[in-house]
Amino acid sequence: MATPLKIDFVSDVSCPWCVIGLRALEQAAERLAGEVQLDLHFQPFELNPQMGPGGQDIGEHLQQKYGASAEQREATRAAIAARGAELGFTFTSGARSRIYNTFDAHRLLHWAELQGRQAPLKNGLFKAYFTDGQDPSDHDVLVRVAQEAGLDAQEARTVLASDRYADEVREREQFYLQQGIHSVPAVIVNDRHLIQGGQPVELFEQALRQIAAQRQE
């Protein structure tokens, strides 16, 4: 009998380490098939909540926010691409030229959770931005990805055209900030165990097995 584990995966759709963390978590769960069963919930976190329409050039943004030089940015990009490749995800070189506001994407993810299609939408949004270089604030992009994730395109467009779920998303964002989550990904297991960052598959596997064993004691 697989042990159920509730996972709150706090992340942003424009965070490359969140892609790595999710892929590693998913692969750890595959290794533990029959031992653990993940109840996965994606929770909102905005890396750049003040980002305006149209976004900002990514090089300019990283230099302003982190003081990263062009050489440092390239080294980080290469490291992320290599980790992604190990996990079967393609970070397309040069695809991401801008950083965008992701609040509408989080509203759509909140709706998708109610429809039971949150995970395919999350993975689709990661691919749209990091692999295909598309704008995750563009409603046409969001609707197309939602449809590909098995959601109703017209309903998705209706959600985006309104302010539906805005309050719920902001409340969840504030909750996790108040819990001390200031960087992502943050993986919270059973509301009490925190795994921070884009950790290797082996670390997630070990942690999930240990937490599951504690539940069985």
PDB file of C-alpha atoms in Angstrom:
ATOM      1  CA  MET A   1       0.000   0.000   0.000  1.00  0.00           C
ATOM      2  CA  ALA A   2       1.579   3.281  -1.108  1.00  0.00           C
ATOM      3  CA  THR A   3       1.866   5.962   1.576  1.00  0.00           C
ATOM      4  CA  PRO A   4       0.084   9.181   0.527  1.00  0.00           C
ATOM      5  CA  LEU A   5       2.204  12.328   0.825  1.00  0.00           C
ATOM      6  CA  LYS A   6       0.757  15.798   0.386  1.00  0.00           C
ATOM      7  CA  ILE A   7       3.156  18.033  -1.569  1.00  0.00           C
ATOM      8  CA  ASP A   8       2.804  21.804  -1.783  1.00  0.00           C
ATOM      9  CA  PHE A   9       5.185  22.852  -4.560  1.00  0.00           C
ATOM     10  CA  VAL A  10       5.698  26.605  -4.161  1.00  0.00           C
ATOM     11  CA  SER A  11       7.106  28.020  -7.386  1.00  0.00           C
ATOM     12  CA  ASP A  12       6.941  30.495 -10.256  1.00  0.00           C
ATOM     13  CA  VAL A  13       6.488  29.576 -13.915  1.00  0.00           C
ATOM     14  CA  SER A  14       9.467  31.808 -14.813  1.00  0.00           C
ATOM     15  CA  CYS A  15      11.877  30.077 -12.390  1.00  0.00           C
ATOM     16  CA  PRO A  16      14.295  27.652 -14.094  1.00  0.00           C
ATOM     17  CA  TRP A  17      15.288  25.973 -10.824  1.00  0.00           C
ATOM     18  CA  CYS A  18      11.590  25.248 -10.270  1.00  0.00           C
ATOM     19  CA  VAL A  19      11.573  23.221 -13.503  1.00  0.00           C
ATOM     20  CA  ILE A  20      14.589  21.271 -12.265  1.00  0.00           C
ATOM     21  CA  GLY A  21      13.038  20.741  -8.838  1.00  0.00           C
ATOM     22  CA  LEU A  22       9.750  19.532 -10.283  1.00  0.00           C
ATOM     23  CA  ARG A  23      11.382  17.151 -12.754  1.00  0.00           C
ATOM     24  CA  ALA A  24      13.582  15.719  -9.998  1.00  0.00           C
ATOM     25  CA  LEU A  25      10.596  15.332  -7.649  1.00  0.00           C
ATOM     26  CA  GLU A  26       8.544  13.602 -10.359  1.00  0.00           C
ATOM     27  CA  GLN A  27      11.389  11.201 -11.146  1.00  0.00           C
ATOM     28  CA  ALA A  28      11.900  10.453  -7.445  1.00  0.00           C
ATOM     29  CA  ALA A  29       8.184   9.624  -7.196  1.00  0.00           C
ATOM     30  CA  GLU A  30       8.525   7.276 -10.191  1.00  0.00           C
ATOM     31  CA  ARG A  31      11.373   5.471  -8.426  1.00  0.00           C
ATOM     32  CA  LEU A  32       9.171   5.124  -5.349  1.00  0.00           C
ATOM     33  CA  ALA A  33       6.119   3.858  -7.239  1.00  0.00           C
ATOM     34  CA  GLY A  34       4.201   1.525  -4.961  1.00  0.00           C
ATOM     35  CA  GLU A  35       5.864   3.020  -1.873  1.00  0.00           C
ATOM     36  CA  VAL A  36       4.561   6.595  -1.959  1.00  0.00           C
ATOM     37  CA  GLN A  37       1.682   8.371  -3.710  1.00  0.00           C
ATOM     38  CA  LEU A  38       2.073  12.118  -4.201  1.00  0.00           C
ATOM     39  CA  ASP A  39      -0.884  14.465  -3.745  1.00  0.00           C
ATOM     40  CA  LEU A  40       0.690  17.378  -5.601  1.00  0.00           C
ATOM     41  CA  HIS A  41      -0.501  20.982  -5.329  1.00  0.00           C
ATOM     42  CA  PHE A  42       1.214  23.881  -7.088  1.00  0.00           C
ATOM     43  CA  GLN A  43       1.261  27.025  -4.962  1.00  0.00           C
ATOM     44  CA  PRO A  44       1.916  30.533  -6.321  1.00  0.00           C
ATOM     45  CA  PHE A  45       5.076  32.558  -5.849  1.00  0.00           C
ATOM     46  CA  GLU A  46       6.007  35.577  -7.968  1.00  0.00           C
ATOM     47  CA  LEU A  47       9.696  36.289  -8.437  1.00  0.00           C
ATOM     48  CA  ASN A  48       8.846  39.682  -9.936  1.00  0.00           C
ATOM     49  CA  PRO A  49       5.390  40.767  -8.763  1.00  0.00           C
ATOM     50  CA  GLN A  50       5.996  44.386  -9.820  1.00  0.00           C
ATOM     51  CA  MET A  51       6.956  43.481 -13.401  1.00  0.00           C
ATOM     52  CA  GLY A  52       4.953  45.603 -15.820  1.00  0.00           C
ATOM     53  CA  PRO A  53       3.347  44.731 -19.168  1.00  0.00           C
ATOM     54  CA  GLY A  54       5.848  43.760 -21.839  1.00  0.00           C
ATOM     55  CA  GLY A  55       8.366  42.526 -19.292  1.00  0.00           C
ATOM     56  CA  GLN A  56      12.062  43.398 -19.181  1.00  0.00           C
ATOM     57  CA  ASP A  57      15.173  42.279 -21.032  1.00  0.00           C
ATOM     58  CA  ILE A  58      16.516  39.271 -19.131  1.00  0.00           C
ATOM     59  CA  GLY A  59      20.150  40.373 -19.131  1.00  0.00           C
ATOM     60  CA  GLU A  60      19.251  43.822 -17.877  1.00  0.00           C
ATOM     61  CA  HIS A  61      16.949  42.329 -15.255  1.00  0.00           C
ATOM     62  CA  LEU A  62      19.509  39.867 -13.865  1.00  0.00           C
ATOM     63  CA  GLN A  63      22.198  42.536 -13.786  1.00  0.00           C
ATOM     64  CA  GLN A  64      19.930  44.915 -11.866  1.00  0.00           C
ATOM     65  CA  LYS A  65      18.509  42.310  -9.487  1.00  0.00           C
ATOM     66  CA  TYR A  66      21.595  40.223  -8.734  1.00  0.00           C
ATOM     67  CA  GLY A  67      24.515  42.249 -10.074  1.00  0.00           C
ATOM     68  CA  ALA A  68      25.363  39.291 -12.320  1.00  0.00           C
ATOM     69  CA  SER A  69      27.925  39.874 -15.045  1.00  0.00           C
ATOM     70  CA  ALA A  70      27.474  38.511 -18.565  1.00  0.00           C
ATOM     71  CA  GLU A  71      30.021  35.772 -17.750  1.00  0.00           C
ATOM     72  CA  GLN A  72      28.192  34.806 -14.556  1.00  0.00           C
ATOM     73  CA  ARG A  73      24.860  34.737 -16.365  1.00  0.00           C
ATOM     74  CA  GLU A  74      26.273  32.488 -19.073  1.00  0.00           C
ATOM     75  CA  ALA A  75      27.794  30.097 -16.510  1.00  0.00           C
ATOM     76  CA  THR A  76      24.464  29.861 -14.669  1.00  0.00           C
ATOM     77  CA  ARG A  77      22.576  29.367 -17.934  1.00  0.00           C
ATOM     78  CA  ALA A  78      24.920  26.537 -18.936  1.00  0.00           C
ATOM     79  CA  ALA A  79      24.564  24.858 -15.530  1.00  0.00           C
ATOM     80  CA  ILE A  80      20.767  25.071 -15.696  1.00  0.00           C
ATOM     81  CA  ALA A  81      20.713  23.709 -19.257  1.00  0.00           C
ATOM     82  CA  ALA A  82      22.926  20.775 -18.225  1.00  0.00           C
ATOM     83  CA  ARG A  83      20.744  19.923 -15.217  1.00  0.00           C
ATOM     84  CA  GLY A  84      17.650  20.173 -17.400  1.00  0.00           C
ATOM     85  CA  ALA A  85      19.117  17.838 -20.012  1.00  0.00           C
ATOM     86  CA  GLU A  86      19.901  15.241 -17.319  1.00  0.00           C
ATOM     87  CA  LEU A  87      16.235  15.343 -16.321  1.00  0.00           C
ATOM     88  CA  GLY A  88      14.868  15.242 -19.870  1.00  0.00           C
ATOM     89  CA  PHE A  89      13.915  18.920 -20.127  1.00  0.00           C
ATOM     90  CA  THR A  90      15.150  21.297 -22.832  1.00  0.00           C
ATOM     91  CA  PHE A  91      16.169  24.814 -21.868  1.00  0.00           C
ATOM     92  CA  THR A  92      16.511  26.315 -25.338  1.00  0.00           C
ATOM     93  CA  SER A  93      19.545  28.597 -25.579  1.00  0.00           C
ATOM     94  CA  GLY A  94      18.450  32.174 -26.271  1.00  0.00           C
ATOM     95  CA  ALA A  95      14.736  31.357 -26.046  1.00  0.00           C
ATOM     96  CA  ARG A  96      14.206  33.494 -22.965  1.00  0.00           C
ATOM     97  CA  SER A  97      15.020  37.061 -23.925  1.00  0.00           C
ATOM     98  CA  ARG A  98      12.655  38.711 -21.444  1.00  0.00           C
ATOM     99  CA  ILE A  99      11.251  38.317 -17.924  1.00  0.00           C
ATOM    100  CA  TYR A 100       7.464  38.688 -17.641  1.00  0.00           C
ATOM    101  CA  ASN A 101       4.755  39.150 -15.052  1.00  0.00           C
ATOM    102  CA  THR A 102       3.275  35.743 -14.123  1.00  0.00           C
ATOM    103  CA  PHE A 103       0.222  36.666 -12.033  1.00  0.00           C
ATOM    104  CA  ASP A 104      -2.318  35.643 -14.695  1.00  0.00           C
ATOM    105  CA  ALA A 105      -0.525  32.306 -15.121  1.00  0.00           C
ATOM    106  CA  HIS A 106      -0.965  31.706 -11.392  1.00  0.00           C
ATOM    107  CA  ARG A 107      -4.664  32.564 -11.611  1.00  0.00           C
ATOM    108  CA  LEU A 108      -5.021  30.034 -14.409  1.00  0.00           C
ATOM    109  CA  LEU A 109      -3.149  27.420 -12.375  1.00  0.00           C
ATOM    110  CA  HIS A 110      -5.516  28.019  -9.454  1.00  0.00           C
ATOM    111  CA  TRP A 111      -8.472  27.376 -11.765  1.00  0.00           C
ATOM    112  CA  ALA A 112      -6.753  24.315 -13.250  1.00  0.00           C
ATOM    113  CA  GLU A 113      -6.397  22.807  -9.781  1.00  0.00           C
ATOM    114  CA  LEU A 114     -10.176  22.972  -9.384  1.00  0.00           C
ATOM    115  CA  GLN A 115     -10.464  21.115 -12.713  1.00  0.00           C
ATOM    116  CA  GLY A 116      -7.916  18.445 -11.741  1.00  0.00           C
ATOM    117  CA  ARG A 117      -5.520  19.524 -14.538  1.00  0.00           C
ATOM    118  CA  GLN A 118      -2.971  21.583 -12.632  1.00  0.00           C
ATOM    119  CA  ALA A 119       0.107  19.390 -13.230  1.00  0.00           C
ATOM    120  CA  PRO A 120      -0.215  19.224 -17.050  1.00  0.00           C
ATOM    121  CA  LEU A 121      -0.806  22.993 -17.159  1.00  0.00           C
ATOM    122  CA  LYS A 122       2.254  23.668 -14.980  1.00  0.00           C
ATOM    123  CA  ASN A 123       4.469  21.490 -17.149  1.00  0.00           C
ATOM    124  CA  GLY A 124       3.010  23.070 -20.282  1.00  0.00           C
ATOM    125  CA  LEU A 125       3.778  26.568 -19.002  1.00  0.00           C
ATOM    126  CA  PHE A 126       7.366  25.593 -18.223  1.00  0.00           C
ATOM    127  CA  LYS A 127       7.788  24.242 -21.759  1.00  0.00           C
ATOM    128  CA  ALA A 128       6.161  27.298 -23.338  1.00  0.00           C
ATOM    129  CA  TYR A 129       8.553  29.682 -21.604  1.00  0.00           C
ATOM    130  CA  PHE A 130      11.835  27.817 -21.270  1.00  0.00           C
ATOM    131  CA  THR A 131      11.758  25.568 -24.351  1.00  0.00           C
ATOM    132  CA  ASP A 132       9.673  27.585 -26.806  1.00  0.00           C
ATOM    133  CA  GLY A 133      10.513  31.112 -25.583  1.00  0.00           C
ATOM    134  CA  GLN A 134       6.883  32.227 -25.359  1.00  0.00           C
ATOM    135  CA  ASP A 135       5.428  34.968 -23.158  1.00  0.00           C
ATOM    136  CA  PRO A 136       3.636  33.495 -20.083  1.00  0.00           C
ATOM    137  CA  SER A 137       1.758  36.770 -19.575  1.00  0.00           C
ATOM    138  CA  ASP A 138       0.205  36.609 -23.065  1.00  0.00           C
ATOM    139  CA  HIS A 139      -3.404  35.423 -22.810  1.00  0.00           C
ATOM    140  CA  ASP A 140      -3.307  33.704 -26.207  1.00  0.00           C
ATOM    141  CA  VAL A 141      -0.292  31.676 -25.063  1.00  0.00           C
ATOM    142  CA  LEU A 142      -1.980  30.825 -21.762  1.00  0.00           C
ATOM    143  CA  VAL A 143      -5.208  29.729 -23.450  1.00  0.00           C
ATOM    144  CA  ARG A 144      -3.356  27.529 -25.937  1.00  0.00           C
ATOM    145  CA  VAL A 145      -1.297  25.857 -23.195  1.00  0.00           C
ATOM    146  CA  ALA A 146      -4.456  25.365 -21.124  1.00  0.00           C
ATOM    147  CA  GLN A 147      -6.193  23.682 -24.058  1.00  0.00           C
ATOM    148  CA  GLU A 148      -3.175  21.423 -24.624  1.00  0.00           C
ATOM    149  CA  ALA A 149      -3.379  20.511 -20.921  1.00  0.00           C
ATOM    150  CA  GLY A 150      -6.945  19.268 -21.403  1.00  0.00           C
ATOM    151  CA  LEU A 151      -8.755  22.382 -20.167  1.00  0.00           C
ATOM    152  CA  ASP A 152     -11.618  24.219 -21.862  1.00  0.00           C
ATOM    153  CA  ALA A 153     -10.122  27.024 -23.969  1.00  0.00           C
ATOM    154  CA  GLN A 154     -13.169  29.305 -23.811  1.00  0.00           C
ATOM    155  CA  GLU A 155     -13.435  28.965 -20.045  1.00  0.00           C
ATOM    156  CA  ALA A 156      -9.701  29.664 -19.712  1.00  0.00           C
ATOM    157  CA  ARG A 157     -10.100  32.843 -21.743  1.00  0.00           C
ATOM    158  CA  THR A 158     -13.076  33.875 -19.612  1.00  0.00           C
ATOM    159  CA  VAL A 159     -11.045  33.387 -16.422  1.00  0.00           C
ATOM    160  CA  LEU A 160      -8.156  35.448 -17.822  1.00  0.00           C
ATOM    161  CA  ALA A 161     -10.427  38.250 -19.041  1.00  0.00           C
ATOM    162  CA  SER A 162     -11.820  38.649 -15.518  1.00  0.00           C
ATOM    163  CA  ASP A 163     -10.104  39.086 -12.164  1.00  0.00           C
ATOM    164  CA  ARG A 164     -11.305  35.653 -11.042  1.00  0.00           C
ATOM    165  CA  TYR A 165      -9.084  33.935  -8.442  1.00  0.00           C
ATOM    166  CA  ALA A 166      -6.943  37.067  -7.997  1.00  0.00           C
ATOM    167  CA  ASP A 167      -7.772  37.287  -4.284  1.00  0.00           C
ATOM    168  CA  GLU A 168      -7.190  33.574  -3.751  1.00  0.00           C
ATOM    169  CA  VAL A 169      -3.780  33.704  -5.446  1.00  0.00           C
ATOM    170  CA  ARG A 170      -2.702  36.750  -3.437  1.00  0.00           C
ATOM    171  CA  GLU A 171      -3.825  35.091  -0.210  1.00  0.00           C
ATOM    172  CA  ARG A 172      -1.781  31.981  -0.983  1.00  0.00           C
ATOM    173  CA  GLU A 173       1.242  34.073  -1.934  1.00  0.00           C
ATOM    174  CA  GLN A 174       1.035  35.978   1.351  1.00  0.00           C
ATOM    175  CA  PHE A 175       0.582  32.771   3.328  1.00  0.00           C
ATOM    176  CA  TYR A 176       3.828  31.269   2.051  1.00  0.00           C
ATOM    177  CA  LEU A 177       5.739  34.534   2.454  1.00  0.00           C
ATOM    178  CA  GLN A 178       4.560  34.642   6.064  1.00  0.00           C
ATOM    179  CA  GLN A 179       5.752  31.054   6.471  1.00  0.00           C
ATOM    180  CA  GLY A 180       9.255  32.250   5.580  1.00  0.00           C
ATOM    181  CA  ILE A 181       9.330  31.130   1.943  1.00  0.00           C
ATOM    182  CA  HIS A 182      11.364  33.777   0.104  1.00  0.00           C
ATOM    183  CA  SER A 183      13.027  31.670  -2.603  1.00  0.00           C
ATOM    184  CA  VAL A 184      11.731  28.887  -4.802  1.00  0.00           C
ATOM    185  CA  PRO A 185      11.214  26.079  -5.427  1.00  0.00           C
ATOM    186  CA  ALA A 186      10.066  25.247  -1.918  1.00  0.00           C
ATOM    187  CA  VAL A 187       8.677  21.739  -1.549  1.00  0.00           C
ATOM    188  CA  ILE A 188       6.565  21.277   1.583  1.00  0.00           C
ATOM    189  CA  VAL A 189       5.649  17.700   2.471  1.00  0.00           C
ATOM    190  CA  ASN A 190       2.647  17.044   4.724  1.00  0.00           C
ATOM    191  CA  ASP A 191       2.592  20.705   5.819  1.00  0.00           C
ATOM    192  CA  ARG A 192       5.764  20.304   7.890  1.00  0.00           C
ATOM    193  CA  HIS A 193       8.846  19.059   6.004  1.00  0.00           C
ATOM    194  CA  LEU A 194      10.612  21.611   3.776  1.00  0.00           C
ATOM    195  CA  ILE A 195      12.905  20.707   0.877  1.00  0.00           C
ATOM    196  CA  GLN A 196      14.392  23.848  -0.655  1.00  0.00           C
ATOM    197  CA  GLY A 197      15.804  24.325  -4.149  1.00  0.00           C
ATOM    198  CA  GLY A 198      16.315  22.295  -7.297  1.00  0.00           C
ATOM    199  CA  GLN A 199      17.704  19.247  -5.522  1.00  0.00           C
ATOM    200  CA  PRO A 200      18.905  16.036  -7.209  1.00  0.00           C
ATOM    201  CA  VAL A 201      16.531  13.128  -7.768  1.00  0.00           C
ATOM    202  CA  GLU A 202      18.395  11.077  -5.160  1.00  0.00           C
ATOM    203  CA  LEU A 203      17.822  13.663  -2.432  1.00  0.00           C
ATOM    204  CA  PHE A 204      14.084  13.837  -3.130  1.00  0.00           C
ATOM    205  CA  GLU A 205      13.913  10.037  -3.220  1.00  0.00           C
ATOM    206  CA  GLN A 206      15.669   9.711   0.141  1.00  0.00           C
ATOM    207  CA  ALA A 207      13.585  12.453   1.774  1.00  0.00           C
ATOM    208  CA  LEU A 208      10.245  11.088   0.542  1.00  0.00           C
ATOM    209  CA  ARG A 209      11.153   7.570   1.665  1.00  0.00           C
ATOM    210  CA  GLN A 210      12.140   8.799   5.130  1.00  0.00           C
ATOM    211  CA  ILE A 211       8.964  10.883   5.540  1.00  0.00           C
ATOM    212  CA  ALA A 212       6.808   7.977   4.371  1.00  0.00           C
ATOM    213  CA  ALA A 213       8.558   5.649   6.858  1.00  0.00           C
ATOM    214  CA  GLN A 214       7.859   8.121   9.703  1.00  0.00           C
ATOM    215  CA  ARG A 215       4.162   8.115   8.802  1.00  0.00           C
ATOM    216  CA  GLN A 216       4.053   4.332   9.008  1.00  0.00           C
ATOM    217  CA  GLU A 217       5.658   4.164  12.461  1.00  0.00           C
TER     218      GLU A 217
END
